[in-house]
Amino acid sequence: MGRQLRIVHHTGYRYQAGVAASRNEARMTPRTNREQLVLATNLEILPTAWTYSYRDYWGAQVTAFEISAPHDRLQVVATSTVEVGERPSAGLGISWEEVLAVDLADQHVELLQVARHIEPPPELLSLALQTRRDTASPSEAVHQLVTAIRERVDYVPGSTEVQTRASEVWEARAGVCQDLVHLGLGALRSIGIPARYVSGYVMPAEDPQPGQPQTGESHAWLQYWDGTWVGLDPTNDTPPGEFHVEIGTGRDYFDIPPLKGVYSGPSESDMFVEVEITVLA
C-alpha cells in the first residue's frame, strides 16, 4: 500500500421553513478493494436518526436513515481513513474482436446501455465511430476519446446541475467531473466498450504536506473493460492515482450519489457540501 488519507465529508440540507420528516440514503463510505484498504470509517447523522446499512446491487455501502421529527437542517458527516495503493493504468490489451464478443456483451449488458442522460450528441457519436474504425485496440480508442472530450469541455464548477444531459454539456463546452464522465460513458458504450461510473474523492493539491488538511471535493472518474477494470479520470485526463479514494461504482451518477432522499413538507431545500482531505503518511 502507499498513501494513507483521512477524508472528512460534510453534507446535508437546509430546509427554509422546516420539514416534518425525511428519509435518505448516504453512500459516503469508501470500500476496500484490491487498490485501497479502509482502516476506519464513521458516519454521524444529525438530528439523530434510525439507520439501516446494507450493500446495494453494485456493491456500495449504503446507510439508509429516517428522521421522523420536525427539523430544519440535516447534516451528515462521514469520516474515513483509507490506505491507497497502486492502481492499474493499463489492462490486458484485449482486441476489438474480444470486447465485441457476444458473451462479453451479455456479461456486461448493464454497462453497455446508453441512457438518455448520457447519450452522446451526434458530433461525439460520429467521432466515437470513427475512432473505433481507426484504432488498433479498444484501449487506444478509450484514451483518444477521453482526450477529445477533455479538449472540448472545460471543467467549470457550478456550470451544470445533476439533471444536465451529456449532450447539453457538449454544446455548452463546460461541465463538472460527473458531466465529463457521462460523456465518456456514452461515447465508449456506443462503440461496444463496457464502462462504469466511479464515485469517490480526490486530493486537489499535487504535493500536499502530511498533516495539513486540504479542501478536497467529491469526485468522479470512469473505468473501462480491458480484460480487467481500468480507471481513467476524464477531468484530469490521467489514470486515478494514490490521491483518489473510491466509494463505489454504477451505471452513472444516479446509481451512486453521495446523499439522496425525500422529505415531507412544503419547504424548499439547499444542499451544502464540504470535503477535507489530509495525508497522514
Tab-separated table of N, CA, C and O in Angstrom, residues 44-146:
chain	number	residue	atom	x	y	z
A	44	GLU	N	-21.834	10.054	10.983
A	44	GLU	CA	-22.608	10.741	12.014
A	44	GLU	C	-23.761	11.491	11.353
A	44	GLU	O	-23.556	12.205	10.360
A	45	ILE	N	-24.959	11.335	11.886
A	45	ILE	CA	-26.152	11.958	11.323
A	45	ILE	C	-26.829	12.808	12.398
A	45	ILE	O	-27.057	12.350	13.512
A	46	LEU	N	-27.132	14.047	12.043
A	46	LEU	CA	-27.843	14.957	12.927
A	46	LEU	C	-29.010	15.583	12.175
A	46	LEU	O	-28.813	16.056	11.051
A	47	PRO	N	-30.231	15.599	12.733
A	47	PRO	CA	-30.634	15.030	14.030
A	47	PRO	C	-30.420	13.508	14.066
A	47	PRO	O	-30.327	12.862	13.031
A	48	THR	N	-30.373	12.974	15.268
A	48	THR	CA	-30.196	11.540	15.434
A	48	THR	C	-31.292	10.782	14.687
A	48	THR	O	-32.470	11.133	14.773
A	49	ALA	N	-30.868	9.760	13.949
A	49	ALA	CA	-31.809	9.070	13.067
A	49	ALA	C	-31.758	7.561	13.268
A	49	ALA	O	-30.748	6.999	13.694
A	50	TRP	N	-32.861	6.926	12.934
A	50	TRP	CA	-32.888	5.470	12.793
A	50	TRP	C	-32.123	5.120	11.527
A	50	TRP	O	-32.316	5.743	10.483
A	51	THR	N	-31.223	4.125	11.593
A	51	THR	CA	-30.404	3.796	10.429
A	51	THR	C	-30.436	2.299	10.125
A	51	THR	O	-30.697	1.468	11.005
A	52	TYR	N	-30.161	1.998	8.863
A	52	TYR	CA	-30.051	0.610	8.408
A	52	TYR	C	-28.997	0.580	7.316
A	52	TYR	O	-29.066	1.354	6.355
A	53	SER	N	-27.977	-0.291	7.431
A	53	SER	CA	-26.878	-0.353	6.467
A	53	SER	C	-26.941	-1.634	5.659
A	53	SER	O	-27.283	-2.705	6.190
A	54	TYR	N	-26.590	-1.522	4.388
A	54	TYR	CA	-26.584	-2.685	3.510
A	54	TYR	C	-25.699	-2.402	2.294
A	54	TYR	O	-25.292	-1.261	2.050
A	55	ARG	N	-25.395	-3.441	1.545
A	55	ARG	CA	-24.674	-3.311	0.280
A	55	ARG	C	-25.700	-3.272	-0.847
A	55	ARG	O	-26.592	-4.122	-0.902
A	56	ASP	N	-25.563	-2.298	-1.731
A	56	ASP	CA	-26.522	-2.230	-2.825
A	56	ASP	C	-26.122	-3.183	-3.954
A	56	ASP	O	-25.132	-3.927	-3.861
A	57	TYR	N	-26.888	-3.173	-5.024
A	57	TYR	CA	-26.678	-4.079	-6.157
A	57	TYR	C	-25.266	-3.978	-6.719
A	57	TYR	O	-24.693	-4.970	-7.182
A	58	TRP	N	-24.682	-2.781	-6.684
A	58	TRP	CA	-23.356	-2.552	-7.258
A	58	TRP	C	-22.229	-2.735	-6.253
A	58	TRP	O	-21.064	-2.538	-6.585
A	59	GLY	N	-22.563	-3.045	-5.014
A	59	GLY	CA	-21.545	-3.319	-4.014
A	59	GLY	C	-21.178	-2.151	-3.129
A	59	GLY	O	-20.268	-2.262	-2.297
A	60	ALA	N	-21.856	-1.022	-3.270
A	60	ALA	CA	-21.552	0.136	-2.430
A	60	ALA	C	-22.201	-0.003	-1.057
A	60	ALA	O	-23.289	-0.563	-0.920
A	61	GLN	N	-21.529	0.544	-0.045
A	61	GLN	CA	-22.083	0.560	1.305
A	61	GLN	C	-23.119	1.682	1.400
A	61	GLN	O	-22.809	2.845	1.134
A	62	VAL	N	-24.338	1.334	1.786
A	62	VAL	CA	-25.427	2.303	1.883
A	62	VAL	C	-25.896	2.388	3.332
A	62	VAL	O	-26.096	1.361	3.986
A	63	THR	N	-26.058	3.617	3.815
A	63	THR	CA	-26.699	3.827	5.109
A	63	THR	C	-28.020	4.525	4.855
A	63	THR	O	-28.058	5.690	4.445
A	64	ALA	N	-29.113	3.789	5.041
A	64	ALA	CA	-30.450	4.358	4.906
A	64	ALA	C	-30.890	4.857	6.281
A	64	ALA	O	-30.645	4.199	7.297
A	65	PHE	N	-31.517	6.041	6.319
A	65	PHE	CA	-31.929	6.562	7.621
A	65	PHE	C	-33.190	7.406	7.499
A	65	PHE	O	-33.495	7.960	6.442
A	66	GLU	N	-33.908	7.473	8.612
A	66	GLU	CA	-35.182	8.176	8.665
A	66	GLU	C	-35.218	9.097	9.874
A	66	GLU	O	-34.828	8.706	10.982
A	67	ILE	N	-35.668	10.329	9.660
A	67	ILE	CA	-35.865	11.289	10.745
A	67	ILE	C	-37.354	11.615	10.774
A	67	ILE	O	-37.884	12.219	9.833
A	68	SER	N	-38.026	11.196	11.813
A	68	SER	CA	-39.485	11.336	11.864
A	68	SER	C	-39.942	12.568	12.623
A	68	SER	O	-41.139	12.859	12.678
A	69	ALA	N	-39.002	13.321	13.212
A	69	ALA	CA	-39.359	14.534	13.943
A	69	ALA	C	-39.131	15.763	13.059
A	69	ALA	O	-38.304	15.741	12.145
A	70	PRO	N	-39.866	16.846	13.311
A	70	PRO	CA	-39.653	18.072	12.521
A	70	PRO	C	-38.204	18.561	12.641
A	70	PRO	O	-37.604	18.493	13.712
A	71	HIS	N	-37.645	19.053	11.540
A	71	HIS	CA	-36.280	19.586	11.553
A	71	HIS	C	-36.103	20.577	10.410
A	71	HIS	O	-36.808	20.516	9.401
A	72	ASP	N	-35.169	21.502	10.597
A	72	ASP	CA	-34.909	22.498	9.561
A	72	ASP	C	-33.516	22.340	8.955
A	72	ASP	O	-33.111	23.120	8.083
A	73	ARG	N	-32.784	21.304	9.408
A	73	ARG	CA	-31.432	21.068	8.890
A	73	ARG	C	-31.099	19.595	9.045
A	73	ARG	O	-31.410	18.978	10.070
A	74	LEU	N	-30.484	19.035	8.036
A	74	LEU	CA	-29.982	17.664	8.081
A	74	LEU	C	-28.488	17.714	7.805
A	74	LEU	O	-28.041	18.309	6.816
A	75	GLN	N	-27.701	17.104	8.680
A	75	GLN	CA	-26.250	17.091	8.490
A	75	GLN	C	-25.725	15.668	8.581
A	75	GLN	O	-26.067	14.927	9.503
A	76	VAL	N	-24.876	15.302	7.620
A	76	VAL	CA	-24.222	14.004	7.603
A	76	VAL	C	-22.721	14.240	7.521
A	76	VAL	O	-22.246	15.000	6.658
A	77	VAL	N	-21.971	13.606	8.417
A	77	VAL	CA	-20.514	13.730	8.422
A	77	VAL	C	-19.909	12.331	8.343
A	77	VAL	O	-20.095	11.520	9.242
A	78	ALA	N	-19.215	12.070	7.239
A	78	ALA	CA	-18.537	10.784	7.056
A	78	ALA	C	-17.039	10.995	7.232
A	78	ALA	O	-16.440	11.832	6.542
A	79	THR	N	-16.443	10.244	8.148
A	79	THR	CA	-15.006	10.342	8.407
A	79	THR	C	-14.377	8.981	8.145
A	79	THR	O	-14.806	7.978	8.723
A	80	SER	N	-13.381	8.940	7.270
A	80	SER	CA	-12.761	7.668	6.892
A	80	SER	C	-11.251	7.818	6.794
A	80	SER	O	-10.746	8.869	6.398
A	81	THR	N	-10.559	6.762	7.160
A	81	THR	CA	-9.110	6.668	6.949
A	81	THR	C	-8.862	5.518	5.989
A	81	THR	O	-9.300	4.387	6.233
A	82	VAL	N	-8.177	5.821	4.900
A	82	VAL	CA	-8.003	4.851	3.824
A	82	VAL	C	-6.547	4.811	3.395
A	82	VAL	O	-5.897	5.853	3.230
A	83	GLU	N	-6.038	3.611	3.212
A	83	GLU	CA	-4.687	3.430	2.671
A	83	GLU	C	-4.819	3.067	1.193
A	83	GLU	O	-5.495	2.095	0.841
A	84	VAL	N	-4.211	3.880	0.347
A	84	VAL	CA	-4.364	3.731	-1.098
A	84	VAL	C	-3.070	3.221	-1.710
A	84	VAL	O	-1.997	3.772	-1.478
A	85	GLY	N	-3.185	2.172	-2.517
A	85	GLY	CA	-2.024	1.607	-3.189
A	85	GLY	C	-1.999	1.954	-4.660
A	85	GLY	O	-2.681	2.871	-5.125
A	86	GLU	N	-1.225	1.223	-5.423
A	86	GLU	CA	-1.111	1.467	-6.858
A	86	GLU	C	-2.380	0.998	-7.566
A	86	GLU	O	-2.970	-0.020	-7.216
A	87	ARG	N	-2.773	1.753	-8.566
A	87	ARG	CA	-3.918	1.388	-9.385
A	87	ARG	C	-3.418	1.047	-10.788
A	87	ARG	O	-2.527	1.721	-11.307
A	88	PRO	N	-3.974	0.013	-11.410
A	88	PRO	CA	-3.504	-0.339	-12.762
A	88	PRO	C	-3.839	0.756	-13.763
A	88	PRO	O	-4.967	1.253	-13.801
A	89	SER	N	-2.850	1.177	-14.543
A	89	SER	CA	-3.065	2.196	-15.570
A	89	SER	C	-3.276	1.559	-16.936
A	89	SER	O	-3.516	2.259	-17.920
A	90	ALA	N	-3.178	0.248	-16.997
A	90	ALA	CA	-3.405	-0.475	-18.253
A	90	ALA	C	-4.002	-1.830	-17.931
A	90	ALA	O	-3.827	-2.366	-16.828
A	91	GLY	N	-4.727	-2.374	-18.902
A	91	GLY	CA	-5.352	-3.669	-18.716
A	91	GLY	C	-4.587	-4.776	-19.413
A	91	GLY	O	-3.351	-4.735	-19.500
A	92	LEU	N	-5.327	-5.729	-19.953
A	92	LEU	CA	-4.711	-6.881	-20.606
A	92	LEU	C	-4.528	-6.676	-22.106
A	92	LEU	O	-3.993	-7.543	-22.786
A	93	GLY	N	-4.997	-5.533	-22.602
A	93	GLY	CA	-4.827	-5.245	-24.023
A	93	GLY	C	-5.692	-6.114	-24.918
A	93	GLY	O	-5.226	-6.625	-25.942
A	94	ILE	N	-6.976	-6.279	-24.546
A	94	ILE	CA	-7.838	-7.139	-25.356
A	94	ILE	C	-8.161	-6.471	-26.696
A	94	ILE	O	-8.076	-5.256	-26.844
A	95	SER	N	-8.524	-7.289	-27.657
A	95	SER	CA	-8.752	-6.823	-29.025
A	95	SER	C	-10.197	-6.367	-29.219
A	95	SER	O	-11.066	-6.618	-28.377
A	96	TRP	N	-10.458	-5.742	-30.364
A	96	TRP	CA	-11.826	-5.367	-30.711
A	96	TRP	C	-12.708	-6.618	-30.819
A	96	TRP	O	-13.864	-6.613	-30.398
A	97	GLU	N	-12.167	-7.669	-31.371
A	97	GLU	CA	-12.933	-8.906	-31.508
A	97	GLU	C	-13.355	-9.436	-30.144
A	97	GLU	O	-14.491	-9.888	-29.960
A	98	GLU	N	-12.459	-9.343	-29.166
A	98	GLU	CA	-12.765	-9.843	-27.823
A	98	GLU	C	-13.787	-8.960	-27.116
A	98	GLU	O	-14.711	-9.467	-26.456
A	99	VAL	N	-13.635	-7.645	-27.217
A	99	VAL	CA	-14.543	-6.760	-26.491
A	99	VAL	C	-15.945	-6.768	-27.092
A	99	VAL	O	-16.934	-6.507	-26.393
A	100	LEU	N	-16.051	-7.081	-28.378
A	100	LEU	CA	-17.354	-7.095	-29.043
A	100	LEU	C	-17.989	-8.483	-29.090
A	100	LEU	O	-19.041	-8.661	-29.703
A	101	ALA	N	-17.363	-9.454	-28.429
A	101	ALA	CA	-17.897	-10.812	-28.410
A	101	ALA	C	-19.258	-10.849	-27.716
A	101	ALA	O	-19.513	-10.103	-26.761
A	102	VAL	N	-20.124	-11.720	-28.186
A	102	VAL	CA	-21.482	-11.815	-27.645
A	102	VAL	C	-21.468	-12.149	-26.161
A	102	VAL	O	-22.241	-11.591	-25.372
A	103	ASP	N	-20.591	-13.059	-25.747
A	103	ASP	CA	-20.538	-13.466	-24.342
A	103	ASP	C	-20.174	-12.291	-23.439
A	103	ASP	O	-20.734	-12.133	-22.345
A	104	LEU	N	-19.233	-11.459	-23.884
A	104	LEU	CA	-18.829	-10.309	-23.076
A	104	LEU	C	-19.951	-9.281	-23.010
A	104	LEU	O	-20.218	-8.700	-21.950
A	105	ALA	N	-20.613	-9.061	-24.127
A	105	ALA	CA	-21.734	-8.125	-24.154
A	105	ALA	C	-22.851	-8.588	-23.223
A	105	ALA	O	-23.486	-7.782	-22.538
A	106	ASP	N	-23.085	-9.880	-23.155
A	106	ASP	CA	-24.100	-10.416	-22.260
A	106	ASP	C	-23.687	-10.243	-20.802
A	106	ASP	O	-24.507	-9.900	-19.945
A	107	GLN	N	-22.412	-10.440	-20.514
A	107	GLN	CA	-21.905	-10.323	-19.152
A	107	GLN	C	-22.009	-8.884	-18.633
A	107	GLN	O	-22.302	-8.649	-17.461
A	108	HIS	N	-21.764	-7.912	-19.519
A	108	HIS	CA	-21.726	-6.508	-19.112
A	108	HIS	C	-22.884	-5.700	-19.705
A	108	HIS	O	-22.747	-4.497	-19.924
A	109	VAL	N	-24.010	-6.350	-19.940
A	109	VAL	CA	-25.104	-5.695	-20.649
A	109	VAL	C	-25.549	-4.399	-19.981
A	109	VAL	O	-25.851	-3.407	-20.666
A	110	GLU	N	-25.554	-4.342	-18.659
A	110	GLU	CA	-25.994	-3.131	-17.966
A	110	GLU	C	-25.020	-1.975	-18.155
A	110	GLU	O	-25.413	-0.804	-18.069
A	111	LEU	N	-23.766	-2.300	-18.405
A	111	LEU	CA	-22.738	-1.272	-18.565
A	111	LEU	C	-22.459	-0.974	-20.027
A	111	LEU	O	-21.451	-0.358	-20.373
A	112	LEU	N	-23.388	-1.410	-20.880
A	112	LEU	CA	-23.341	-1.072	-22.306
A	112	LEU	C	-24.578	-0.285	-22.735
A	112	LEU	O	-24.656	0.159	-23.882
A	113	GLN	N	-25.531	-0.106	-21.815
A	113	GLN	CA	-26.744	0.632	-22.134
A	113	GLN	C	-26.458	2.137	-22.166
A	113	GLN	O	-25.770	2.661	-21.294
A	114	VAL	N	-27.008	2.798	-23.177
A	114	VAL	CA	-26.808	4.245	-23.322
A	114	VAL	C	-28.119	4.943	-22.976
A	114	VAL	O	-28.990	5.125	-23.833
A	115	ALA	N	-28.272	5.306	-21.713
A	115	ALA	CA	-29.470	6.011	-21.260
A	115	ALA	C	-29.495	7.418	-21.838
A	115	ALA	O	-28.464	7.961	-22.265
A	116	ARG	N	-30.666	8.022	-21.811
A	116	ARG	CA	-30.851	9.313	-22.471
A	116	ARG	C	-29.934	10.402	-21.908
A	116	ARG	O	-29.428	11.238	-22.656
A	117	HIS	N	-29.711	10.388	-20.583
A	117	HIS	CA	-28.917	11.464	-19.985
A	117	HIS	C	-27.417	11.335	-20.271
A	117	HIS	O	-26.677	12.289	-20.038
A	118	ILE	N	-26.957	10.179	-20.750
A	118	ILE	CA	-25.550	10.058	-21.138
A	118	ILE	C	-25.388	9.871	-22.644
A	118	ILE	O	-24.267	9.688	-23.133
A	119	GLU	N	-26.477	9.919	-23.385
A	119	GLU	CA	-26.426	9.700	-24.825
A	119	GLU	C	-25.519	10.738	-25.490
A	119	GLU	O	-25.703	11.941	-25.292
A	120	PRO	N	-24.532	10.301	-26.277
A	120	PRO	CA	-23.609	11.267	-26.893
A	120	PRO	C	-24.301	12.063	-27.988
A	120	PRO	O	-25.127	11.511	-28.729
A	121	PRO	N	-23.997	13.346	-28.117
A	121	PRO	CA	-24.555	14.137	-29.215
A	121	PRO	C	-24.014	13.624	-30.553
A	121	PRO	O	-22.996	12.909	-30.580
A	122	PRO	N	-24.663	13.952	-31.674
A	122	PRO	CA	-24.245	13.418	-32.981
A	122	PRO	C	-22.765	13.617	-33.281
A	122	PRO	O	-22.114	12.719	-33.818
A	123	GLU	N	-22.219	14.770	-32.940
A	123	GLU	CA	-20.808	15.036	-33.233
A	123	GLU	C	-19.898	14.075	-32.479
A	123	GLU	O	-18.931	13.539	-33.044
A	124	LEU	N	-20.192	13.846	-31.197
A	124	LEU	CA	-19.370	12.926	-30.405
A	124	LEU	C	-19.584	11.491	-30.850
A	124	LEU	O	-18.633	10.701	-30.896
A	125	LEU	N	-20.811	11.123	-31.187
A	125	LEU	CA	-21.076	9.778	-31.679
A	125	LEU	C	-20.305	9.510	-32.970
A	125	LEU	O	-19.706	8.438	-33.144
A	126	SER	N	-20.299	10.481	-33.880
A	126	SER	CA	-19.552	10.336	-35.132
A	126	SER	C	-18.066	10.173	-34.851
A	126	SER	O	-17.387	9.332	-35.471
A	127	LEU	N	-17.559	10.944	-33.902
A	127	LEU	CA	-16.146	10.835	-33.533
A	127	LEU	C	-15.850	9.462	-32.939
A	127	LEU	O	-14.811	8.848	-33.239
A	128	ALA	N	-16.756	8.958	-32.103
A	128	ALA	CA	-16.550	7.653	-31.484
A	128	ALA	C	-16.514	6.548	-32.535
A	128	ALA	O	-15.655	5.656	-32.488
A	129	LEU	N	-17.442	6.590	-33.480
A	129	LEU	CA	-17.474	5.573	-34.537
A	129	LEU	C	-16.232	5.630	-35.402
A	129	LEU	O	-15.675	4.592	-35.789
A	130	GLN	N	-15.763	6.841	-35.693
A	130	GLN	CA	-14.543	6.985	-36.489
A	130	GLN	C	-13.328	6.474	-35.707
A	130	GLN	O	-12.442	5.813	-36.271
A	131	THR	N	-13.314	6.767	-34.433
A	131	THR	CA	-12.200	6.307	-33.585
A	131	THR	C	-12.171	4.785	-33.525
A	131	THR	O	-11.097	4.173	-33.560
A	132	ARG	N	-13.328	4.176	-33.449
A	132	ARG	CA	-13.398	2.706	-33.456
A	132	ARG	C	-12.803	2.132	-34.737
A	132	ARG	O	-12.075	1.139	-34.708
A	133	ARG	N	-13.078	2.773	-35.853
A	133	ARG	CA	-12.550	2.278	-37.134
A	133	ARG	C	-11.039	2.483	-37.254
A	133	ARG	O	-10.350	1.669	-37.881
A	134	ASP	N	-10.534	3.554	-36.635
A	134	ASP	CA	-9.144	3.951	-36.858
A	134	ASP	C	-8.152	3.404	-35.839
A	134	ASP	O	-6.936	3.490	-36.055
A	135	THR	N	-8.629	2.873	-34.729
A	135	THR	CA	-7.707	2.436	-33.674
A	135	THR	C	-7.501	0.930	-33.700
A	135	THR	O	-8.378	0.170	-34.097
A	136	ALA	N	-6.330	0.536	-33.221
A	136	ALA	CA	-5.968	-0.880	-33.253
A	136	ALA	C	-6.561	-1.664	-32.092
A	136	ALA	O	-6.647	-2.896	-32.161
A	137	SER	N	-6.967	-0.969	-31.024
A	137	SER	CA	-7.476	-1.676	-29.849
A	137	SER	C	-8.496	-0.809	-29.124
A	137	SER	O	-8.488	0.425	-29.252
A	138	PRO	N	-9.372	-1.423	-28.331
A	138	PRO	CA	-10.317	-0.648	-27.524
A	138	PRO	C	-9.618	0.327	-26.573
A	138	PRO	O	-10.079	1.452	-26.391
A	139	SER	N	-8.504	-0.096	-25.969
A	139	SER	CA	-7.788	0.772	-25.043
A	139	SER	C	-7.320	2.048	-25.730
A	139	SER	O	-7.428	3.156	-25.171
A	140	GLU	N	-6.813	1.924	-26.934
A	140	GLU	CA	-6.371	3.097	-27.676
A	140	GLU	C	-7.559	4.013	-27.964
A	140	GLU	O	-7.456	5.245	-27.854
A	141	ALA	N	-8.691	3.435	-28.299
A	141	ALA	CA	-9.891	4.232	-28.572
A	141	ALA	C	-10.342	4.980	-27.325
A	141	ALA	O	-10.733	6.156	-27.398
A	142	VAL	N	-10.306	4.317	-26.175
A	142	VAL	CA	-10.711	4.952	-24.925
A	142	VAL	C	-9.891	6.216	-24.675
A	142	VAL	O	-10.432	7.293	-24.400
A	143	HIS	N	-8.582	6.095	-24.777
A	143	HIS	CA	-7.718	7.232	-24.479
A	143	HIS	C	-7.908	8.365	-25.478
A	143	HIS	O	-7.902	9.547	-25.100
A	144	GLN	N	-8.101	8.047	-26.731
A	144	GLN	CA	-8.320	9.092	-27.736
A	144	GLN	C	-9.631	9.822	-27.482
A	144	GLN	O	-9.702	11.053	-27.576
A	145	LEU	N	-10.679	9.079	-27.157
A	145	LEU	CA	-11.977	9.704	-26.940
A	145	LEU	C	-11.999	10.548	-25.667
A	145	LEU	O	-12.552	11.658	-25.664
A	146	VAL	N	-11.424	10.048	-24.591
A	146	VAL	CA	-11.404	10.816	-23.345
A	146	VAL	C	-10.590	12.099	-23.521
A	146	VAL	O	-10.978	13.171	-23.033
